[in-house]
PDB file of C-alpha atoms in Angstrom:
ATOM      1  CA  MET A   1      91.674 -11.387   4.157  1.00  0.00           C
ATOM      2  CA  PHE A   2      91.984 -14.179   1.611  1.00  0.00           C
ATOM      3  CA  GLU A   3      89.528 -15.272  -1.067  1.00  0.00           C
ATOM      4  CA  LEU A   4      89.080 -18.930  -1.996  1.00  0.00           C
ATOM      5  CA  SER A   5      87.308 -19.326  -5.331  1.00  0.00           C
ATOM      6  CA  LEU A   6      85.712 -22.609  -6.443  1.00  0.00           C
ATOM      7  CA  MET A   7      83.764 -23.858  -9.462  1.00  0.00           C
ATOM      8  CA  CYS A   8      80.916 -26.187  -8.495  1.00  0.00           C
ATOM      9  CA  PRO A   9      78.111 -27.945 -10.362  1.00  0.00           C
ATOM     10  CA  GLU A  10      74.597 -27.068  -9.273  1.00  0.00           C
ATOM     11  CA  ASP A  11      74.063 -30.167  -7.134  1.00  0.00           C
ATOM     12  CA  ARG A  12      77.188 -29.493  -5.031  1.00  0.00           C
ATOM     13  CA  VAL A  13      76.638 -25.827  -4.186  1.00  0.00           C
ATOM     14  CA  GLU A  14      74.652 -26.272  -0.984  1.00  0.00           C
ATOM     15  CA  GLU A  15      76.994 -28.884   0.540  1.00  0.00           C
ATOM     16  CA  VAL A  16      80.112 -26.937  -0.383  1.00  0.00           C
ATOM     17  CA  SER A  17      78.649 -23.688   0.981  1.00  0.00           C
ATOM     18  CA  ASP A  18      77.647 -25.375   4.250  1.00  0.00           C
ATOM     19  CA  ALA A  19      81.132 -26.900   4.564  1.00  0.00           C
ATOM     20  CA  LEU A  20      82.783 -23.507   4.016  1.00  0.00           C
ATOM     21  CA  ASP A  21      80.586 -22.007   6.737  1.00  0.00           C
ATOM     22  CA  ALA A  22      81.618 -24.836   9.068  1.00  0.00           C
ATOM     23  CA  LEU A  23      85.269 -24.151   8.212  1.00  0.00           C
ATOM     24  CA  ASP A  24      84.922 -20.579   9.559  1.00  0.00           C
ATOM     25  CA  ALA A  25      84.582 -18.702   6.291  1.00  0.00           C
ATOM     26  CA  LEU A  26      83.763 -15.057   7.017  1.00  0.00           C
ATOM     27  CA  SER A  27      81.346 -15.044   4.090  1.00  0.00           C
ATOM     28  CA  VAL A  28      80.286 -17.318   1.230  1.00  0.00           C
ATOM     29  CA  SER A  29      78.773 -16.058  -2.023  1.00  0.00           C
ATOM     30  CA  VAL A  30      77.476 -17.899  -5.083  1.00  0.00           C
ATOM     31  CA  GLU A  31      77.268 -16.460  -8.582  1.00  0.00           C
ATOM     32  CA  ASP A  32      76.594 -17.661 -12.098  1.00  0.00           C
ATOM     33  CA  ALA A  33      79.923 -18.670 -13.641  1.00  0.00           C
ATOM     34  CA  ASP A  34      78.356 -18.009 -17.060  1.00  0.00           C
ATOM     35  CA  ALA A  35      77.094 -14.508 -16.245  1.00  0.00           C
ATOM     36  CA  GLN A  36      77.230 -12.060 -19.146  1.00  0.00           C
ATOM     37  CA  THR A  37      77.364 -14.919 -21.675  1.00  0.00           C
ATOM     38  CA  ASP A  38      74.734 -16.674 -23.799  1.00  0.00           C
ATOM     39  CA  ALA A  39      74.715 -19.475 -21.206  1.00  0.00           C
ATOM     40  CA  GLU A  40      73.655 -17.151 -18.361  1.00  0.00           C
ATOM     41  CA  GLN A  41      70.701 -18.456 -16.319  1.00  0.00           C
ATOM     42  CA  ALA A  42      68.416 -16.214 -14.282  1.00  0.00           C
ATOM     43  CA  LEU A  43      66.978 -17.667 -11.064  1.00  0.00           C
ATOM     44  CA  PHE A  44      63.669 -16.331  -9.742  1.00  0.00           C
ATOM     45  CA  GLY A  45      61.111 -16.882  -7.028  1.00  0.00           C
ATOM     46  CA  GLU A  46      58.016 -15.342  -8.573  1.00  0.00           C
ATOM     47  CA  PRO A  47      54.453 -16.675  -8.146  1.00  0.00           C
ATOM     48  CA  GLY A  48      53.766 -19.564 -10.499  1.00  0.00           C
ATOM     49  CA  MET A  49      57.436 -20.396 -10.941  1.00  0.00           C
ATOM     50  CA  PRO A  50      59.583 -23.040  -9.234  1.00  0.00           C
ATOM     51  CA  PRO A  51      61.362 -21.848  -6.076  1.00  0.00           C
ATOM     52  CA  PRO A  52      64.911 -20.512  -6.536  1.00  0.00           C
ATOM     53  CA  LYS A  53      67.638 -23.147  -6.692  1.00  0.00           C
ATOM     54  CA  ASP A  54      70.806 -23.121  -4.602  1.00  0.00           C
ATOM     55  CA  GLY A  55      73.010 -22.435  -7.600  1.00  0.00           C
ATOM     56  CA  TRP A  56      73.485 -22.440 -11.342  1.00  0.00           C
ATOM     57  CA  GLN A  57      74.585 -25.326 -13.569  1.00  0.00           C
ATOM     58  CA  ARG A  58      78.098 -23.865 -13.236  1.00  0.00           C
ATOM     59  CA  SER A  59      78.368 -21.874 -10.032  1.00  0.00           C
ATOM     60  CA  ARG A  60      81.318 -19.857  -8.801  1.00  0.00           C
ATOM     61  CA  VAL A  61      81.495 -20.138  -5.022  1.00  0.00           C
ATOM     62  CA  VAL A  62      83.650 -17.532  -3.283  1.00  0.00           C
ATOM     63  CA  ALA A  63      84.614 -17.719   0.397  1.00  0.00           C
ATOM     64  CA  LEU A  64      86.480 -15.111   2.436  1.00  0.00           C
ATOM     65  CA  PHE A  65      88.843 -16.165   5.231  1.00  0.00           C
ATOM     66  CA  ALA A  66      90.636 -14.127   7.858  1.00  0.00           C
ATOM     67  CA  SER A  67      94.022 -15.717   7.078  1.00  0.00           C
ATOM     68  CA  GLU A  68      95.807 -17.587   4.308  1.00  0.00           C
ATOM     69  CA  THR A  69      96.306 -20.550   6.659  1.00  0.00           C
ATOM     70  CA  ALA A  70      92.568 -20.870   7.254  1.00  0.00           C
ATOM     71  CA  ALA A  71      91.839 -20.625   3.522  1.00  0.00           C
ATOM     72  CA  ARG A  72      94.434 -23.288   2.624  1.00  0.00           C
ATOM     73  CA  GLU A  73      93.186 -25.626   5.360  1.00  0.00           C
ATOM     74  CA  ALA A  74      89.661 -25.267   4.011  1.00  0.00           C
ATOM     75  CA  GLU A  75      90.903 -25.987   0.489  1.00  0.00           C
ATOM     76  CA  GLN A  76      92.714 -29.147   1.642  1.00  0.00           C
ATOM     77  CA  LEU A  77      89.805 -30.426   3.729  1.00  0.00           C
ATOM     78  CA  LEU A  78      87.296 -29.876   0.929  1.00  0.00           C
ATOM     79  CA  ALA A  79      89.486 -31.695  -1.598  1.00  0.00           C
ATOM     80  CA  VAL A  80      89.191 -35.039   0.248  1.00  0.00           C
ATOM     81  CA  GLN A  81      85.398 -34.931   0.708  1.00  0.00           C
ATOM     82  CA  ASP A  82      83.140 -37.125  -1.430  1.00  0.00           C
ATOM     83  CA  PHE A  83      80.756 -34.226  -2.091  1.00  0.00           C
ATOM     84  CA  PHE A  84      83.608 -32.200  -3.624  1.00  0.00           C
ATOM     85  CA  THR A  85      83.607 -34.482  -6.684  1.00  0.00           C
ATOM     86  CA  GLY A  86      83.109 -32.381  -9.791  1.00  0.00           C
ATOM     87  CA  CYS A  87      84.296 -29.202  -8.066  1.00  0.00           C
ATOM     88  CA  VAL A  88      87.459 -27.326  -9.015  1.00  0.00           C
ATOM     89  CA  VAL A  89      89.577 -24.842  -7.061  1.00  0.00           C
ATOM     90  CA  LEU A  90      89.938 -21.736  -9.226  1.00  0.00           C
ATOM     91  CA  GLY A  91      92.388 -19.948  -6.992  1.00  0.00           C
ATOM     92  CA  LEU A  92      93.347 -18.420  -3.679  1.00  0.00           C
ATOM     93  CA  SER A  93      94.224 -14.746  -3.499  1.00  0.00           C
ATOM     94  CA  ARG A  94      94.754 -11.950  -1.003  1.00  0.00           C
ATOM     95  CA  VAL A  95      91.996  -9.344  -0.762  1.00  0.00           C
ATOM     96  CA  PRO A  96      93.561  -5.875  -0.356  1.00  0.00           C
ATOM     97  CA  GLU A  97      92.747  -4.071   2.874  1.00  0.00           C
ATOM     98  CA  GLN A  98      90.416  -1.176   2.133  1.00  0.00           C
ATOM     99  CA  ASP A  99      88.125   1.277   3.828  1.00  0.00           C
ATOM    100  CA  TRP A 100      85.007  -0.547   2.643  1.00  0.00           C
ATOM    101  CA  VAL A 101      82.580   2.138   3.807  1.00  0.00           C
ATOM    102  CA  ARG A 102      84.446   4.882   1.959  1.00  0.00           C
ATOM    103  CA  LEU A 103      84.899   2.641  -1.099  1.00  0.00           C
ATOM    104  CA  THR A 104      81.185   1.852  -1.225  1.00  0.00           C
ATOM    105  CA  GLN A 105      80.255   5.480  -0.835  1.00  0.00           C
ATOM    106  CA  SER A 106      82.654   6.520  -3.596  1.00  0.00           C
ATOM    107  CA  GLN A 107      80.852   4.180  -6.017  1.00  0.00           C
ATOM    108  CA  PHE A 108      77.469   5.828  -5.486  1.00  0.00           C
ATOM    109  CA  ALA A 109      77.327   9.421  -6.636  1.00  0.00           C
ATOM    110  CA  PRO A 110      74.159  11.472  -7.233  1.00  0.00           C
ATOM    111  CA  VAL A 111      72.277  10.263 -10.326  1.00  0.00           C
ATOM    112  CA  ASP A 112      70.389  12.684 -12.561  1.00  0.00           C
ATOM    113  CA  ILE A 113      67.171  11.174 -13.933  1.00  0.00           C
ATOM    114  CA  THR A 114      66.116  14.428 -15.561  1.00  0.00           C
ATOM    115  CA  PRO A 115      67.911  17.796 -15.235  1.00  0.00           C
ATOM    116  CA  ASP A 116      65.872  18.633 -12.120  1.00  0.00           C
ATOM    117  CA  PHE A 117      65.136  15.163 -10.667  1.00  0.00           C
ATOM    118  CA  TRP A 118      67.979  13.385  -8.853  1.00  0.00           C
ATOM    119  CA  ILE A 119      68.652  10.273  -6.768  1.00  0.00           C
ATOM    120  CA  VAL A 120      71.096  11.312  -4.032  1.00  0.00           C
ATOM    121  CA  PRO A 121      72.826   9.173  -1.366  1.00  0.00           C
ATOM    122  CA  THR A 122      72.566  10.625   2.136  1.00  0.00           C
ATOM    123  CA  TRP A 123      76.316  11.368   2.337  1.00  0.00           C
ATOM    124  CA  HIS A 124      76.108  13.769  -0.650  1.00  0.00           C
ATOM    125  CA  GLU A 125      74.768  17.302  -0.765  1.00  0.00           C
ATOM    126  CA  LEU A 126      71.745  17.868  -2.980  1.00  0.00           C
ATOM    127  CA  PRO A 127      72.728  19.334  -6.367  1.00  0.00           C
ATOM    128  CA  PRO A 128      71.467  22.933  -6.631  1.00  0.00           C
ATOM    129  CA  GLN A 129      69.423  22.097  -9.743  1.00  0.00           C
ATOM    130  CA  ALA A 130      67.513  19.279  -8.006  1.00  0.00           C
ATOM    131  CA  ARG A 131      63.918  20.501  -7.706  1.00  0.00           C
ATOM    132  CA  ARG A 132      62.857  16.951  -6.816  1.00  0.00           C
ATOM    133  CA  SER A 133      65.048  14.290  -5.250  1.00  0.00           C
ATOM    134  CA  ILE A 134      65.031  10.887  -3.605  1.00  0.00           C
ATOM    135  CA  ARG A 135      67.469  10.226  -0.774  1.00  0.00           C
ATOM    136  CA  LEU A 136      68.538   6.606  -1.157  1.00  0.00           C
ATOM    137  CA  ASP A 137      71.553   4.625   0.025  1.00  0.00           C
ATOM    138  CA  PRO A 138      72.579   1.232  -1.400  1.00  0.00           C
ATOM    139  CA  GLY A 139      71.076  -1.635   0.565  1.00  0.00           C
ATOM    140  CA  LEU A 140      69.898  -5.244   0.362  1.00  0.00           C
ATOM    141  CA  ALA A 141      67.048  -4.555  -2.074  1.00  0.00           C
ATOM    142  CA  PHE A 142      67.444  -3.792  -5.792  1.00  0.00           C
ATOM    143  CA  GLY A 143      66.962  -0.218  -6.926  1.00  0.00           C
ATOM    144  CA  THR A 144      69.407   2.640  -6.379  1.00  0.00           C
ATOM    145  CA  GLY A 145      68.795   4.516  -9.630  1.00  0.00           C
ATOM    146  CA  THR A 146      72.105   3.474 -11.174  1.00  0.00           C
ATOM    147  CA  HIS A 147      70.853   0.576 -13.324  1.00  0.00           C
ATOM    148  CA  PRO A 148      69.418   1.430 -16.783  1.00  0.00           C
ATOM    149  CA  THR A 149      66.146  -0.393 -16.049  1.00  0.00           C
ATOM    150  CA  THR A 150      65.533   1.711 -12.941  1.00  0.00           C
ATOM    151  CA  ARG A 151      66.562   4.952 -14.642  1.00  0.00           C
ATOM    152  CA  MET A 152      64.162   4.356 -17.532  1.00  0.00           C
ATOM    153  CA  CYS A 153      61.264   3.712 -15.156  1.00  0.00           C
ATOM    154  CA  LEU A 154      62.114   6.852 -13.202  1.00  0.00           C
ATOM    155  CA  ARG A 155      62.309   8.884 -16.419  1.00  0.00           C
ATOM    156  CA  TRP A 156      58.869   7.636 -17.422  1.00  0.00           C
ATOM    157  CA  ILE A 157      57.449   8.598 -14.025  1.00  0.00           C
ATOM    158  CA  ALA A 158      59.086  12.037 -14.202  1.00  0.00           C
ATOM    159  CA  ARG A 159      57.860  12.731 -17.738  1.00  0.00           C
ATOM    160  CA  ARG A 160      54.353  11.505 -16.978  1.00  0.00           C
ATOM    161  CA  GLY A 161      54.253  13.583 -13.821  1.00  0.00           C
ATOM    162  CA  ALA A 162      55.597  16.688 -15.538  1.00  0.00           C
ATOM    163  CA  ALA A 163      53.264  16.319 -18.518  1.00  0.00           C
ATOM    164  CA  SER A 164      50.283  16.279 -16.159  1.00  0.00           C
ATOM    165  CA  ALA A 165      51.585  18.910 -13.754  1.00  0.00           C
ATOM    166  CA  HIS A 166      48.186  20.658 -13.756  1.00  0.00           C
ATOM    167  CA  THR A 167      46.555  17.496 -12.400  1.00  0.00           C
ATOM    168  CA  GLU A 168      46.428  16.991  -8.642  1.00  0.00           C
ATOM    169  CA  ASN A 169      47.257  13.263  -8.944  1.00  0.00           C
ATOM    170  CA  PRO A 170      48.885  12.839 -12.392  1.00  0.00           C
ATOM    171  CA  LEU A 171      49.810   9.168 -11.973  1.00  0.00           C
ATOM    172  CA  GLY A 172      46.528   8.166 -10.361  1.00  0.00           C
ATOM    173  CA  ARG A 173      46.469   5.045  -8.221  1.00  0.00           C
ATOM    174  CA  VAL A 174      49.884   3.337  -8.479  1.00  0.00           C
ATOM    175  CA  LEU A 175      51.093  -0.261  -8.078  1.00  0.00           C
ATOM    176  CA  ASP A 176      54.850  -0.954  -7.872  1.00  0.00           C
ATOM    177  CA  TYR A 177      55.062  -4.738  -8.340  1.00  0.00           C
ATOM    178  CA  GLY A 178      58.450  -6.118  -7.259  1.00  0.00           C
ATOM    179  CA  CYS A 179      59.274  -2.903  -5.442  1.00  0.00           C
ATOM    180  CA  GLY A 180      62.790  -3.773  -4.199  1.00  0.00           C
ATOM    181  CA  SER A 181      64.054  -0.644  -2.466  1.00  0.00           C
ATOM    182  CA  GLY A 182      60.779   1.155  -3.177  1.00  0.00           C
ATOM    183  CA  ILE A 183      62.444   3.689  -5.441  1.00  0.00           C
ATOM    184  CA  LEU A 184      59.723   3.676  -8.116  1.00  0.00           C
ATOM    185  CA  ALA A 185      56.896   3.959  -5.596  1.00  0.00           C
ATOM    186  CA  ILE A 186      58.718   6.813  -3.861  1.00  0.00           C
ATOM    187  CA  ALA A 187      59.272   8.554  -7.197  1.00  0.00           C
ATOM    188  CA  ALA A 188      55.562   8.244  -7.973  1.00  0.00           C
ATOM    189  CA  ALA A 189      54.807   9.929  -4.649  1.00  0.00           C
ATOM    190  CA  LYS A 190      57.287  12.706  -5.423  1.00  0.00           C
ATOM    191  CA  PHE A 191      55.364  13.339  -8.663  1.00  0.00           C
ATOM    192  CA  GLY A 192      51.963  13.606  -7.054  1.00  0.00           C
ATOM    193  CA  ALA A 193      50.631  10.075  -6.611  1.00  0.00           C
ATOM    194  CA  ILE A 194      48.763   9.736  -3.304  1.00  0.00           C
ATOM    195  CA  ASP A 195      47.432   6.150  -3.379  1.00  0.00           C
ATOM    196  CA  ILE A 196      50.417   3.823  -3.834  1.00  0.00           C
ATOM    197  CA  ASP A 197      50.808   0.103  -3.215  1.00  0.00           C
ATOM    198  CA  ALA A 198      54.360  -1.309  -3.277  1.00  0.00           C
ATOM    199  CA  VAL A 199      54.641  -5.109  -3.138  1.00  0.00           C
ATOM    200  CA  ASP A 200      57.441  -7.668  -3.241  1.00  0.00           C
ATOM    201  CA  ILE A 201      57.864 -11.394  -2.521  1.00  0.00           C
ATOM    202  CA  ASP A 202      60.897 -10.591  -0.329  1.00  0.00           C
ATOM    203  CA  PRO A 203      60.056  -9.361   3.204  1.00  0.00           C
ATOM    204  CA  ALA A 204      63.457  -7.607   3.320  1.00  0.00           C
ATOM    205  CA  ALA A 205      62.448  -5.564   0.269  1.00  0.00           C
ATOM    206  CA  VAL A 206      59.148  -4.644   1.910  1.00  0.00           C
ATOM    207  CA  GLU A 207      61.014  -3.473   5.017  1.00  0.00           C
ATOM    208  CA  SER A 208      63.488  -1.539   2.866  1.00  0.00           C
ATOM    209  CA  THR A 209      60.633   0.167   1.028  1.00  0.00           C
ATOM    210  CA  VAL A 210      58.971   1.203   4.291  1.00  0.00           C
ATOM    211  CA  LEU A 211      62.212   2.660   5.683  1.00  0.00           C
ATOM    212  CA  ASN A 212      63.098   4.472   2.440  1.00  0.00           C
ATOM    213  CA  ALA A 213      59.599   5.937   2.182  1.00  0.00           C
ATOM    214  CA  GLN A 214      59.863   7.239   5.744  1.00  0.00           C
ATOM    215  CA  ALA A 215      63.297   8.720   5.031  1.00  0.00           C
ATOM    216  CA  ASN A 216      61.835  10.571   2.035  1.00  0.00           C
ATOM    217  CA  GLY A 217      58.712  11.762   3.814  1.00  0.00           C
ATOM    218  CA  VAL A 218      56.222  10.038   1.499  1.00  0.00           C
ATOM    219  CA  GLN A 219      53.176   7.886   2.190  1.00  0.00           C
ATOM    220  CA  LEU A 220      52.658   4.459   0.600  1.00  0.00           C
ATOM    221  CA  HIS A 221      51.380   0.985   1.456  1.00  0.00           C
ATOM    222  CA  ALA A 222      54.049  -1.752   1.346  1.00  0.00           C
ATOM    223  CA  GLY A 223      53.537  -5.478   1.689  1.00  0.00           C
ATOM    224  CA  LEU A 224      53.647  -8.907   0.077  1.00  0.00           C
ATOM    225  CA  PRO A 225      51.995  -9.393  -3.359  1.00  0.00           C
ATOM    226  CA  ASP A 226      48.558 -10.109  -1.875  1.00  0.00           C
ATOM    227  CA  LYS A 227      48.569  -6.464  -0.751  1.00  0.00           C
ATOM    228  CA  ALA A 228      47.784  -5.473  -4.365  1.00  0.00           C
ATOM    229  CA  GLN A 229      44.011  -5.105  -4.743  1.00  0.00           C
ATOM    230  CA  GLY A 230      41.689  -3.671  -7.371  1.00  0.00           C
ATOM    231  CA  LEU A 231      42.525  -1.572 -10.406  1.00  0.00           C
ATOM    232  CA  TYR A 232      45.339   0.945 -10.824  1.00  0.00           C
ATOM    233  CA  ASP A 233      46.006   3.880 -13.134  1.00  0.00           C
ATOM    234  CA  THR A 234      49.736   3.102 -13.226  1.00  0.00           C
ATOM    235  CA  VAL A 235      51.271  -0.365 -12.858  1.00  0.00           C
ATOM    236  CA  LEU A 236      55.087  -0.502 -12.649  1.00  0.00           C
ATOM    237  CA  ALA A 237      57.106  -3.728 -12.747  1.00  0.00           C
ATOM    238  CA  ASN A 238      60.893  -3.605 -12.988  1.00  0.00           C
ATOM    239  CA  ILE A 239      61.778  -7.297 -12.703  1.00  0.00           C
ATOM    240  CA  LEU A 240      63.174  -9.447 -15.565  1.00  0.00           C
ATOM    241  CA  ALA A 241      61.719 -10.804 -18.806  1.00  0.00           C
ATOM    242  CA  THR A 242      60.995 -14.379 -17.696  1.00  0.00           C
ATOM    243  CA  PRO A 243      58.926 -13.540 -14.592  1.00  0.00           C
ATOM    244  CA  LEU A 244      57.296 -10.662 -16.485  1.00  0.00           C
ATOM    245  CA  LYS A 245      56.006 -13.178 -19.044  1.00  0.00           C
ATOM    246  CA  VAL A 246      54.668 -15.459 -16.309  1.00  0.00           C
ATOM    247  CA  LEU A 247      53.024 -12.491 -14.590  1.00  0.00           C
ATOM    248  CA  ALA A 248      51.375 -11.128 -17.758  1.00  0.00           C
ATOM    249  CA  PRO A 249      47.753 -12.045 -16.906  1.00  0.00           C
ATOM    250  CA  LEU A 250      48.159 -10.912 -13.308  1.00  0.00           C
ATOM    251  CA  LEU A 251      49.755  -7.552 -14.079  1.00  0.00           C
ATOM    252  CA  CYS A 252      47.271  -6.813 -16.856  1.00  0.00           C
ATOM    253  CA  SER A 253      44.390  -7.581 -14.498  1.00  0.00           C
ATOM    254  CA  TYR A 254      45.524  -4.670 -12.314  1.00  0.00           C
ATOM    255  CA  VAL A 255      45.481  -2.064 -15.129  1.00  0.00           C
ATOM    256  CA  GLY A 256      42.282  -0.038 -15.134  1.00  0.00           C
ATOM    257  CA  GLU A 257      40.607   1.488 -18.194  1.00  0.00           C
ATOM    258  CA  GLY A 258      42.905   4.183 -19.571  1.00  0.00           C
ATOM    259  CA  GLY A 259      45.635   3.040 -17.195  1.00  0.00           C
ATOM    260  CA  HIS A 260      49.321   2.593 -17.987  1.00  0.00           C
ATOM    261  CA  LEU A 261      51.480  -0.538 -17.737  1.00  0.00           C
ATOM    262  CA  VAL A 262      55.237   0.079 -17.461  1.00  0.00           C
ATOM    263  CA  LEU A 263      57.631  -2.886 -17.679  1.00  0.00           C
ATOM    264  CA  ALA A 264      61.424  -3.002 -17.320  1.00  0.00           C
ATOM    265  CA  GLY A 265      64.177  -5.557 -16.844  1.00  0.00           C
ATOM    266  CA  ILE A 266      63.913  -6.474 -20.526  1.00  0.00           C
ATOM    267  CA  LEU A 267      66.777  -6.836 -23.004  1.00  0.00           C
ATOM    268  CA  GLU A 268      66.342  -5.409 -26.507  1.00  0.00           C
ATOM    269  CA  ARG A 269      66.307  -8.895 -28.039  1.00  0.00           C
ATOM    270  CA  GLN A 270      63.396  -9.892 -25.762  1.00  0.00           C
ATOM    271  CA  ALA A 271      60.955  -7.239 -27.022  1.00  0.00           C
ATOM    272  CA  GLN A 272      58.990  -9.501 -29.358  1.00  0.00           C
ATOM    273  CA  GLU A 273      58.557 -12.322 -26.847  1.00  0.00           C
ATOM    274  CA  LEU A 274      57.191  -9.841 -24.286  1.00  0.00           C
ATOM    275  CA  GLN A 275      54.793  -8.397 -26.866  1.00  0.00           C
ATOM    276  CA  GLU A 276      53.551 -11.896 -27.682  1.00  0.00           C
ATOM    277  CA  ALA A 277      53.156 -12.809 -24.005  1.00  0.00           C
ATOM    278  CA  TYR A 278      51.017  -9.722 -23.324  1.00  0.00           C
ATOM    279  CA  ALA A 279      49.118  -9.665 -26.655  1.00  0.00           C
ATOM    280  CA  PRO A 280      45.967 -11.391 -25.311  1.00  0.00           C
ATOM    281  CA  TRP A 281      45.431  -8.503 -22.899  1.00  0.00           C
ATOM    282  CA  ILE A 282      47.324  -5.400 -23.998  1.00  0.00           C
ATOM    283  CA  HIS A 283      49.636  -4.065 -26.734  1.00  0.00           C
ATOM    284  CA  LEU A 284      53.174  -3.342 -25.529  1.00  0.00           C
ATOM    285  CA  GLU A 285      55.515  -0.922 -27.276  1.00  0.00           C
ATOM    286  CA  VAL A 286      59.148   0.015 -26.675  1.00  0.00           C
ATOM    287  CA  ALA A 287      59.150   3.426 -24.996  1.00  0.00           C
ATOM    288  CA  ASP A 288      62.820   3.856 -24.059  1.00  0.00           C
ATOM    289  CA  ALA A 289      66.192   2.134 -24.463  1.00  0.00           C
ATOM    290  CA  GLU A 290      69.552   2.320 -22.677  1.00  0.00           C
ATOM    291  CA  ASP A 291      72.668   0.136 -22.755  1.00  0.00           C
ATOM    292  CA  GLY A 292      70.909  -2.833 -24.342  1.00  0.00           C
ATOM    293  CA  TRP A 293      67.884  -2.651 -22.008  1.00  0.00           C
ATOM    294  CA  ILE A 294      64.416  -1.424 -22.986  1.00  0.00           C
ATOM    295  CA  LEU A 295      61.342  -0.008 -21.296  1.00  0.00           C
ATOM    296  CA  MET A 296      58.014  -1.310 -22.607  1.00  0.00           C
ATOM    297  CA  THR A 297      54.702   0.448 -21.972  1.00  0.00           C
ATOM    298  CA  ALA A 298      51.055   0.055 -22.853  1.00  0.00           C
ATOM    299  CA  THR A 299      47.800   1.936 -22.276  1.00  0.00           C
ATOM    300  CA  ARG A 300      44.564   0.078 -21.700  1.00  0.00           C
TER     301      ARG A 300
END
């Protein structure tokens, strides 16, 4: 296979992507060319925010082709199109042949959240020290336990569950807002929660949550955000700082008296702006930190 890489301004991404599809690209992906820099832009589709755009101000568009000839023909045809103005070809390169299934599996090893709580892909044996575990394979929805934001949420759930081990339902009624793969909701079930709502704006995430819950033998209610109703003892939201700020009044409205709010997807430098956004309703504090990310919690 061969990879054709292009740099496109935001207003050209859709046309270029459609043209690549028409030119028999095996796949087309778009990413922020300024990712991991101060110019990085996050795109969201949360309630109250504009719908996601097709690309970033500077988007890197990558297309895979079955042959070098097909990739070069696509490059030449794009170059003479009016809509290609402002776009630049970054390069054309061969993609090494690999066993993609084995490669993917090799990148996902069991993850220890605490010494006795593990996230384990289905192709691995359970570690002998794993008293609790979640079986989870990488998929379309975010949340495999490998990202610091997910690990910190899981640690909080594990510690809260262990600290209240004498209680039949230590986490109380739980809401996982922006559930992704459902990993946090499943973890809550593993630590005793029995009334769990997991919601997401993406139907694929809802489906993923349902399937992962079934695979782990736990009961929960998954659906779109309007599925969330009433007050909860534990509200979990592992999203990103910008949508978390927009969602502040909504998320706080779900936290019952004495309940806990747990937020992740926040960089260390964003702590104060999150505290200010939530100050009218609740006082957030930094509860955990890992690799530049923080976990913020509050008790009503």
